Amino acid sequence: MKRNAAKYNENWDFIVIGGGASGLGTALDAVTRGFKTLLLESHDFAKGTSSRSTKLVHGGVRYLGQGDIFLVREALRERGLLSQNAAHLCKNQDFVIPNYSWWGGYYYKFGLTIYDLLSGKLSLGKTKYINKKKTLKRLPTSTPEKLYSGVVYKDGQFDDSRLAINLAQSIEDAGGSVLNYAKVVDLLKNEDDKVVGVKVEDQITKETFEVKAKVVVNATGVFTNDILNMNNPKHGKFVVPSQGIHLVLDKSFLPSDSALMIPKTSDGRVLFAVPWHDKVVVGTTDVLVEEPEFEPKPLQQEVDFILQTACNYLTKKPTRK
Ligand SMILES: Cc1cc2nc3c(=O)[nH]c(=O)nc-3n(C[C@H](O)[C@H](O)[C@H](O)COP(=O)(O)OP(=O)(O)OC[C@H]3O[C@@H](n4cnc5c(N)ncnc54)[C@H](O)[C@@H]3O)c2cc1C
């Protein structure tokens, strides 16, 4: 980005800290409502979680399993809107659930039909029950023993980092400002202890400057506590960080345009194996960590978990080699 501290030295309505999906979305919302908006990102846009997702635009099948209908309905609506507003970055993706019990086909067909219905006019297509033969045609490397049937449902897939860049461009187009490599290192407060701006350190020149705003939004994701600490070091643990990983496998492990969805892993979550740029992305995990890092490392237990779960469902077994 063009860097000119003087350009940012004005009174803003909104300063948004964090250039991930949440911050960029918030800033675009603010600027398109007519507010003077500045977004500050300490690294590159989508440096954090927002470039490392499973790339699904979904309503959250697992939240449906937990009975959180309102959350799923809202997410499905957003899925539909994103597919319309960013059609160049989103595509429809078929997911197949292989059923290894006689009742699985009926159970998941029923549940995912509700998922379709909740998406209303923004539905991406109907859920289908398919027999064993068709399931193996769609997922040629899925384990055939004890396979009864499959359920095919539609969800969205998107390019998360491209979306972040396009959101940043849209903010600028709408008259807002976005600045990367600009780390918020402190909050400015008035005599009533109210936050009135931020102190920024340019990560390229190491110069610092101050910017003022009526509203400061903390959209730093897993780093939220750092900003809260600037406001009040005794704030307590507001966000408990966790990490998740994916393994990227050669396409030969799942040579298909359909994705594999495992609805219940040994730790009670869902696991996806999704085609992505001639590879297959398999994930994810969810492990609590003490301190979040900008370059998190996969833990041995996470890699083992994904390999083991994938081995349970695939005839071509992925290993560490
Ligand atoms: C493994 C995994 C897979 C996922 N898969 C999906 C999926 O398929 N679909 C889906 O919809 N969601 C998915 N999610 C969830 C989704 O990715 C996150 O909810 C989303 O990316 C969070 O965005 P965010 O903007 O809140 O945080 P982040 O993307 O982490 O953004 C926070 C930003 O703040 C910046 N920052 C931190 N400190 C400062 C500072 N002091 N000054 C300035 N900037 C700062 C960081 O550099 C970072 O860019 C997944 C999550 C995980 C962990």
PDB file of C-alpha atoms in Angstrom, residues 57-265:
ATOM      1  CA  VAL A  57     -18.760 -21.012   2.415  1.00  0.00           C
ATOM      2  CA  HIS A  58     -21.168 -23.012   4.484  1.00  0.00           C
ATOM      3  CA  GLY A  59     -24.069 -22.868   6.860  1.00  0.00           C
ATOM      4  CA  GLY A  60     -22.239 -25.170   9.238  1.00  0.00           C
ATOM      5  CA  VAL A  61     -23.612 -28.698   9.026  1.00  0.00           C
ATOM      6  CA  ARG A  62     -22.198 -29.459  12.453  1.00  0.00           C
ATOM      7  CA  TYR A  63     -24.096 -26.543  14.009  1.00  0.00           C
ATOM      8  CA  LEU A  64     -27.251 -28.069  12.567  1.00  0.00           C
ATOM      9  CA  GLY A  65     -26.344 -31.280  14.400  1.00  0.00           C
ATOM     10  CA  GLN A  66     -26.092 -29.174  17.570  1.00  0.00           C
ATOM     11  CA  GLY A  67     -29.582 -27.781  16.909  1.00  0.00           C
ATOM     12  CA  ASP A  68     -28.425 -24.185  16.352  1.00  0.00           C
ATOM     13  CA  ILE A  69     -31.026 -23.516  13.653  1.00  0.00           C
ATOM     14  CA  PHE A  70     -30.842 -19.710  13.789  1.00  0.00           C
ATOM     15  CA  LEU A  71     -27.078 -19.658  13.356  1.00  0.00           C
ATOM     16  CA  VAL A  72     -27.291 -22.078  10.416  1.00  0.00           C
ATOM     17  CA  ARG A  73     -30.072 -20.094   8.744  1.00  0.00           C
ATOM     18  CA  GLU A  74     -28.119 -16.854   9.046  1.00  0.00           C
ATOM     19  CA  ALA A  75     -24.916 -18.477   7.749  1.00  0.00           C
ATOM     20  CA  LEU A  76     -26.800 -20.001   4.798  1.00  0.00           C
ATOM     21  CA  ARG A  77     -28.190 -16.596   3.938  1.00  0.00           C
ATOM     22  CA  GLU A  78     -24.671 -15.142   4.017  1.00  0.00           C
ATOM     23  CA  ARG A  79     -23.468 -18.064   1.876  1.00  0.00           C
ATOM     24  CA  GLY A  80     -26.087 -17.180  -0.732  1.00  0.00           C
ATOM     25  CA  LEU A  81     -25.256 -13.472  -0.647  1.00  0.00           C
ATOM     26  CA  LEU A  82     -21.521 -14.106  -0.936  1.00  0.00           C
ATOM     27  CA  SER A  83     -22.097 -16.461  -3.885  1.00  0.00           C
ATOM     28  CA  GLN A  84     -24.005 -13.656  -5.599  1.00  0.00           C
ATOM     29  CA  ASN A  85     -21.722 -10.759  -4.643  1.00  0.00           C
ATOM     30  CA  ALA A  86     -18.420 -12.555  -5.255  1.00  0.00           C
ATOM     31  CA  ALA A  87     -19.376 -15.113  -7.893  1.00  0.00           C
ATOM     32  CA  HIS A  88     -15.812 -15.004  -9.267  1.00  0.00           C
ATOM     33  CA  LEU A  89     -14.466 -16.369  -5.956  1.00  0.00           C
ATOM     34  CA  CYS A  90     -17.206 -18.828  -4.942  1.00  0.00           C
ATOM     35  CA  LYS A  91     -18.339 -22.030  -6.545  1.00  0.00           C
ATOM     36  CA  ASN A  92     -20.858 -24.741  -5.794  1.00  0.00           C
ATOM     37  CA  GLN A  93     -19.239 -27.839  -4.399  1.00  0.00           C
ATOM     38  CA  ASP A  94     -20.779 -31.311  -4.087  1.00  0.00           C
ATOM     39  CA  PHE A  95     -20.080 -33.062  -0.783  1.00  0.00           C
ATOM     40  CA  VAL A  96     -20.639 -36.781  -0.338  1.00  0.00           C
ATOM     41  CA  ILE A  97     -21.218 -38.413   3.040  1.00  0.00           C
ATOM     42  CA  PRO A  98     -20.434 -42.141   2.787  1.00  0.00           C
ATOM     43  CA  ASN A  99     -22.699 -44.150   5.086  1.00  0.00           C
ATOM     44  CA  TYR A 100     -21.346 -47.197   6.851  1.00  0.00           C
ATOM     45  CA  SER A 101     -24.602 -47.973   8.678  1.00  0.00           C
ATOM     46  CA  TRP A 102     -27.977 -48.801   7.124  1.00  0.00           C
ATOM     47  CA  TRP A 103     -29.675 -45.839   8.804  1.00  0.00           C
ATOM     48  CA  GLY A 104     -27.027 -43.217   7.893  1.00  0.00           C
ATOM     49  CA  GLY A 105     -28.445 -42.538   4.438  1.00  0.00           C
ATOM     50  CA  TYR A 106     -31.929 -41.736   5.755  1.00  0.00           C
ATOM     51  CA  TYR A 107     -30.608 -39.799   8.736  1.00  0.00           C
ATOM     52  CA  TYR A 108     -28.279 -37.504   6.759  1.00  0.00           C
ATOM     53  CA  LYS A 109     -30.715 -37.129   3.859  1.00  0.00           C
ATOM     54  CA  PHE A 110     -33.303 -35.900   6.350  1.00  0.00           C
ATOM     55  CA  GLY A 111     -30.890 -33.553   8.177  1.00  0.00           C
ATOM     56  CA  LEU A 112     -29.420 -32.081   5.018  1.00  0.00           C
ATOM     57  CA  THR A 113     -32.848 -31.591   3.481  1.00  0.00           C
ATOM     58  CA  ILE A 114     -33.573 -29.334   6.457  1.00  0.00           C
ATOM     59  CA  TYR A 115     -30.235 -27.618   5.698  1.00  0.00           C
ATOM     60  CA  ASP A 116     -31.458 -27.014   2.105  1.00  0.00           C
ATOM     61  CA  LEU A 117     -34.832 -25.752   3.279  1.00  0.00           C
ATOM     62  CA  LEU A 118     -33.187 -23.307   5.687  1.00  0.00           C
ATOM     63  CA  SER A 119     -31.333 -21.720   2.776  1.00  0.00           C
ATOM     64  CA  GLY A 120     -34.690 -20.871   1.140  1.00  0.00           C
ATOM     65  CA  LYS A 121     -34.390 -19.101  -2.202  1.00  0.00           C
ATOM     66  CA  LEU A 122     -30.615 -19.025  -1.838  1.00  0.00           C
ATOM     67  CA  SER A 123     -30.370 -22.839  -1.948  1.00  0.00           C
ATOM     68  CA  LEU A 124     -27.456 -24.200  -4.014  1.00  0.00           C
ATOM     69  CA  GLY A 125     -29.339 -27.401  -4.931  1.00  0.00           C
ATOM     70  CA  LYS A 126     -31.150 -30.373  -3.435  1.00  0.00           C
ATOM     71  CA  THR A 127     -29.670 -33.084  -1.222  1.00  0.00           C
ATOM     72  CA  LYS A 128     -29.715 -36.567  -2.797  1.00  0.00           C
ATOM     73  CA  TYR A 129     -29.573 -40.096  -1.440  1.00  0.00           C
ATOM     74  CA  ILE A 130     -27.345 -42.325  -3.625  1.00  0.00           C
ATOM     75  CA  ASN A 131     -26.701 -46.067  -3.533  1.00  0.00           C
ATOM     76  CA  LYS A 132     -23.357 -47.733  -2.846  1.00  0.00           C
ATOM     77  CA  LYS A 133     -22.404 -48.005  -6.526  1.00  0.00           C
ATOM     78  CA  LYS A 134     -22.973 -44.307  -7.142  1.00  0.00           C
ATOM     79  CA  THR A 135     -21.163 -43.423  -3.922  1.00  0.00           C
ATOM     80  CA  LEU A 136     -18.086 -45.331  -5.091  1.00  0.00           C
ATOM     81  CA  LYS A 137     -18.311 -43.672  -8.485  1.00  0.00           C
ATOM     82  CA  ARG A 138     -18.236 -40.274  -6.806  1.00  0.00           C
ATOM     83  CA  LEU A 139     -15.607 -41.248  -4.223  1.00  0.00           C
ATOM     84  CA  PRO A 140     -13.565 -43.949  -6.014  1.00  0.00           C
ATOM     85  CA  THR A 141     -11.019 -44.322  -3.193  1.00  0.00           C
ATOM     86  CA  SER A 142     -13.494 -44.544  -0.325  1.00  0.00           C
ATOM     87  CA  THR A 143     -13.427 -47.783   1.652  1.00  0.00           C
ATOM     88  CA  PRO A 144     -16.007 -50.116   0.026  1.00  0.00           C
ATOM     89  CA  GLU A 145     -16.329 -52.646   2.885  1.00  0.00           C
ATOM     90  CA  LYS A 146     -19.553 -52.169   4.870  1.00  0.00           C
ATOM     91  CA  LEU A 147     -20.475 -49.132   2.757  1.00  0.00           C
ATOM     92  CA  TYR A 148     -24.282 -48.912   2.436  1.00  0.00           C
ATOM     93  CA  SER A 149     -25.011 -45.671   0.631  1.00  0.00           C
ATOM     94  CA  GLY A 150     -24.126 -42.004   0.262  1.00  0.00           C
ATOM     95  CA  VAL A 151     -25.755 -38.615   0.647  1.00  0.00           C
ATOM     96  CA  VAL A 152     -24.800 -35.785  -1.709  1.00  0.00           C
ATOM     97  CA  TYR A 153     -25.369 -32.216  -0.607  1.00  0.00           C
ATOM     98  CA  LYS A 154     -24.282 -28.831  -1.941  1.00  0.00           C
ATOM     99  CA  ASP A 155     -22.262 -26.192  -0.206  1.00  0.00           C
ATOM    100  CA  GLY A 156     -19.949 -23.408  -1.340  1.00  0.00           C
ATOM    101  CA  GLN A 157     -16.196 -23.220  -1.760  1.00  0.00           C
ATOM    102  CA  PHE A 158     -14.294 -19.951  -1.982  1.00  0.00           C
ATOM    103  CA  ASP A 159     -10.818 -18.479  -2.225  1.00  0.00           C
ATOM    104  CA  ASP A 160     -10.406 -16.930   1.211  1.00  0.00           C
ATOM    105  CA  SER A 161      -7.290 -14.838   0.602  1.00  0.00           C
ATOM    106  CA  ARG A 162      -8.530 -13.495  -2.748  1.00  0.00           C
ATOM    107  CA  LEU A 163     -11.766 -12.514  -1.038  1.00  0.00           C
ATOM    108  CA  ALA A 164      -9.751 -10.568   1.546  1.00  0.00           C
ATOM    109  CA  ILE A 165      -7.858  -8.682  -1.170  1.00  0.00           C
ATOM    110  CA  ASN A 166     -11.090  -7.937  -3.044  1.00  0.00           C
ATOM    111  CA  LEU A 167     -12.701  -6.664   0.161  1.00  0.00           C
ATOM    112  CA  ALA A 168      -9.701  -4.381   0.750  1.00  0.00           C
ATOM    113  CA  GLN A 169     -10.048  -3.069  -2.822  1.00  0.00           C
ATOM    114  CA  SER A 170     -13.794  -2.542  -2.336  1.00  0.00           C
ATOM    115  CA  ILE A 171     -13.165  -0.540   0.852  1.00  0.00           C
ATOM    116  CA  GLU A 172     -10.788   1.759  -1.045  1.00  0.00           C
ATOM    117  CA  ASP A 173     -13.230   2.004  -3.977  1.00  0.00           C
ATOM    118  CA  ALA A 174     -15.965   3.073  -1.551  1.00  0.00           C
ATOM    119  CA  GLY A 175     -13.765   5.879  -0.180  1.00  0.00           C
ATOM    120  CA  GLY A 176     -12.251   4.147   2.857  1.00  0.00           C
ATOM    121  CA  SER A 177      -8.575   3.509   3.556  1.00  0.00           C
ATOM    122  CA  VAL A 178      -6.755   0.278   4.256  1.00  0.00           C
ATOM    123  CA  LEU A 179      -3.153   0.086   5.418  1.00  0.00           C
ATOM    124  CA  ASN A 180      -1.149  -3.101   5.777  1.00  0.00           C
ATOM    125  CA  TYR A 181       2.099  -3.549   7.720  1.00  0.00           C
ATOM    126  CA  ALA A 182       0.625  -1.075  10.202  1.00  0.00           C
ATOM    127  CA  LYS A 183       0.574  -2.563  13.684  1.00  0.00           C
ATOM    128  CA  VAL A 184      -1.537  -1.071  16.449  1.00  0.00           C
ATOM    129  CA  VAL A 185       0.809  -0.887  19.440  1.00  0.00           C
ATOM    130  CA  ASP A 186      -1.325   1.134  21.841  1.00  0.00           C
ATOM    131  CA  LEU A 187      -4.723   2.741  22.338  1.00  0.00           C
ATOM    132  CA  LEU A 188      -5.207   6.492  22.786  1.00  0.00           C
ATOM    133  CA  LYS A 189      -7.571   7.511  25.571  1.00  0.00           C
ATOM    134  CA  ASN A 190      -9.161  10.773  26.693  1.00  0.00           C
ATOM    135  CA  GLU A 191      -9.455  12.083  30.260  1.00  0.00           C
ATOM    136  CA  ASP A 192     -12.592   9.937  30.773  1.00  0.00           C
ATOM    137  CA  ASP A 193     -10.573   6.803  29.944  1.00  0.00           C
ATOM    138  CA  LYS A 194     -12.490   6.431  26.693  1.00  0.00           C
ATOM    139  CA  VAL A 195     -10.654   5.029  23.663  1.00  0.00           C
ATOM    140  CA  VAL A 196     -10.311   7.806  21.073  1.00  0.00           C
ATOM    141  CA  GLY A 197      -7.733   6.385  18.686  1.00  0.00           C
ATOM    142  CA  VAL A 198      -4.693   4.193  18.246  1.00  0.00           C
ATOM    143  CA  LYS A 199      -0.925   4.398  18.080  1.00  0.00           C
ATOM    144  CA  VAL A 200       0.460   2.683  15.004  1.00  0.00           C
ATOM    145  CA  GLU A 201       3.912   1.339  14.235  1.00  0.00           C
ATOM    146  CA  ASP A 202       4.755   1.160  10.542  1.00  0.00           C
ATOM    147  CA  GLN A 203       6.285  -2.307  10.181  1.00  0.00           C
ATOM    148  CA  ILE A 204       8.428  -1.219   7.225  1.00  0.00           C
ATOM    149  CA  THR A 205       9.919   2.077   8.459  1.00  0.00           C
ATOM    150  CA  LYS A 206       9.411   1.389  12.199  1.00  0.00           C
ATOM    151  CA  GLU A 207       8.051   4.947  12.546  1.00  0.00           C
ATOM    152  CA  THR A 208       5.082   5.453  14.854  1.00  0.00           C
ATOM    153  CA  PHE A 209       2.094   7.732  14.384  1.00  0.00           C
ATOM    154  CA  GLU A 210      -1.251   8.347  16.054  1.00  0.00           C
ATOM    155  CA  VAL A 211      -4.704   8.301  14.491  1.00  0.00           C
ATOM    156  CA  LYS A 212      -7.983   9.309  16.097  1.00  0.00           C
ATOM    157  CA  ALA A 213     -11.490   7.949  15.617  1.00  0.00           C
ATOM    158  CA  LYS A 214     -14.945   8.043  17.171  1.00  0.00           C
ATOM    159  CA  VAL A 215     -15.077   4.249  17.189  1.00  0.00           C
ATOM    160  CA  VAL A 216     -12.238   1.711  17.362  1.00  0.00           C
ATOM    161  CA  VAL A 217     -13.115  -1.877  16.425  1.00  0.00           C
ATOM    162  CA  ASN A 218     -10.963  -4.756  17.626  1.00  0.00           C
ATOM    163  CA  ALA A 219     -11.131  -7.383  14.853  1.00  0.00           C
ATOM    164  CA  THR A 220      -7.855  -9.124  15.561  1.00  0.00           C
ATOM    165  CA  GLY A 221      -9.304 -12.632  15.778  1.00  0.00           C
ATOM    166  CA  VAL A 222      -7.199 -14.907  17.894  1.00  0.00           C
ATOM    167  CA  PHE A 223      -5.061 -11.888  18.942  1.00  0.00           C
ATOM    168  CA  THR A 224      -8.045 -10.065  20.465  1.00  0.00           C
ATOM    169  CA  ASN A 225      -6.646 -10.316  24.007  1.00  0.00           C
ATOM    170  CA  ASP A 226      -3.534  -8.291  23.039  1.00  0.00           C
ATOM    171  CA  ILE A 227      -5.666  -5.284  22.108  1.00  0.00           C
ATOM    172  CA  LEU A 228      -7.903  -5.755  25.157  1.00  0.00           C
ATOM    173  CA  ASN A 229      -4.757  -5.739  27.287  1.00  0.00           C
ATOM    174  CA  MET A 230      -3.863  -2.317  25.873  1.00  0.00           C
ATOM    175  CA  ASN A 231      -7.219  -1.078  27.148  1.00  0.00           C
ATOM    176  CA  ASN A 232      -7.057  -2.800  30.513  1.00  0.00           C
ATOM    177  CA  PRO A 233      -4.283  -5.235  31.464  1.00  0.00           C
ATOM    178  CA  LYS A 234      -6.698  -6.888  33.909  1.00  0.00           C
ATOM    179  CA  HIS A 235      -9.380  -7.636  31.324  1.00  0.00           C
ATOM    180  CA  GLY A 236      -9.201 -11.419  31.862  1.00  0.00           C
ATOM    181  CA  LYS A 237      -9.116 -14.041  29.143  1.00  0.00           C
ATOM    182  CA  PHE A 238     -11.809 -12.922  26.739  1.00  0.00           C
ATOM    183  CA  VAL A 239     -10.792 -15.149  23.839  1.00  0.00           C
ATOM    184  CA  VAL A 240      -9.411 -18.632  24.450  1.00  0.00           C
ATOM    185  CA  PRO A 241      -7.214 -19.422  21.444  1.00  0.00           C
ATOM    186  CA  SER A 242      -7.170 -22.741  19.647  1.00  0.00           C
ATOM    187  CA  GLN A 243      -5.597 -23.916  16.405  1.00  0.00           C
ATOM    188  CA  GLY A 244      -6.564 -26.232  13.600  1.00  0.00           C
ATOM    189  CA  ILE A 245      -4.593 -27.732  10.742  1.00  0.00           C
ATOM    190  CA  HIS A 246      -5.124 -29.219   7.289  1.00  0.00           C
ATOM    191  CA  LEU A 247      -3.037 -31.712   5.371  1.00  0.00           C
ATOM    192  CA  VAL A 248      -2.673 -31.170   1.631  1.00  0.00           C
ATOM    193  CA  LEU A 249      -2.649 -34.508  -0.181  1.00  0.00           C
ATOM    194  CA  ASP A 250      -1.984 -35.481  -3.737  1.00  0.00           C
ATOM    195  CA  LYS A 251      -5.171 -35.713  -5.787  1.00  0.00           C
ATOM    196  CA  SER A 252      -4.610 -39.470  -6.234  1.00  0.00           C
ATOM    197  CA  PHE A 253      -5.838 -39.968  -2.650  1.00  0.00           C
ATOM    198  CA  LEU A 254      -9.291 -38.729  -3.716  1.00  0.00           C
ATOM    199  CA  PRO A 255      -9.451 -38.428  -7.528  1.00  0.00           C
ATOM    200  CA  SER A 256     -12.864 -36.777  -7.706  1.00  0.00           C
ATOM    201  CA  ASP A 257     -14.602 -33.444  -8.151  1.00  0.00           C
ATOM    202  CA  SER A 258     -16.764 -34.288  -5.138  1.00  0.00           C
ATOM    203  CA  ALA A 259     -15.593 -33.620  -1.609  1.00  0.00           C
ATOM    204  CA  LEU A 260     -15.741 -36.214   1.144  1.00  0.00           C
ATOM    205  CA  MET A 261     -17.489 -35.254   4.362  1.00  0.00           C
ATOM    206  CA  ILE A 262     -17.070 -37.389   7.468  1.00  0.00           C
ATOM    207  CA  PRO A 263     -19.891 -36.335   9.772  1.00  0.00           C
ATOM    208  CA  LYS A 264     -18.555 -37.742  13.029  1.00  0.00           C
ATOM    209  CA  THR A 265     -14.885 -38.297  13.758  1.00  0.00           C
TER     210      THR A 265
END
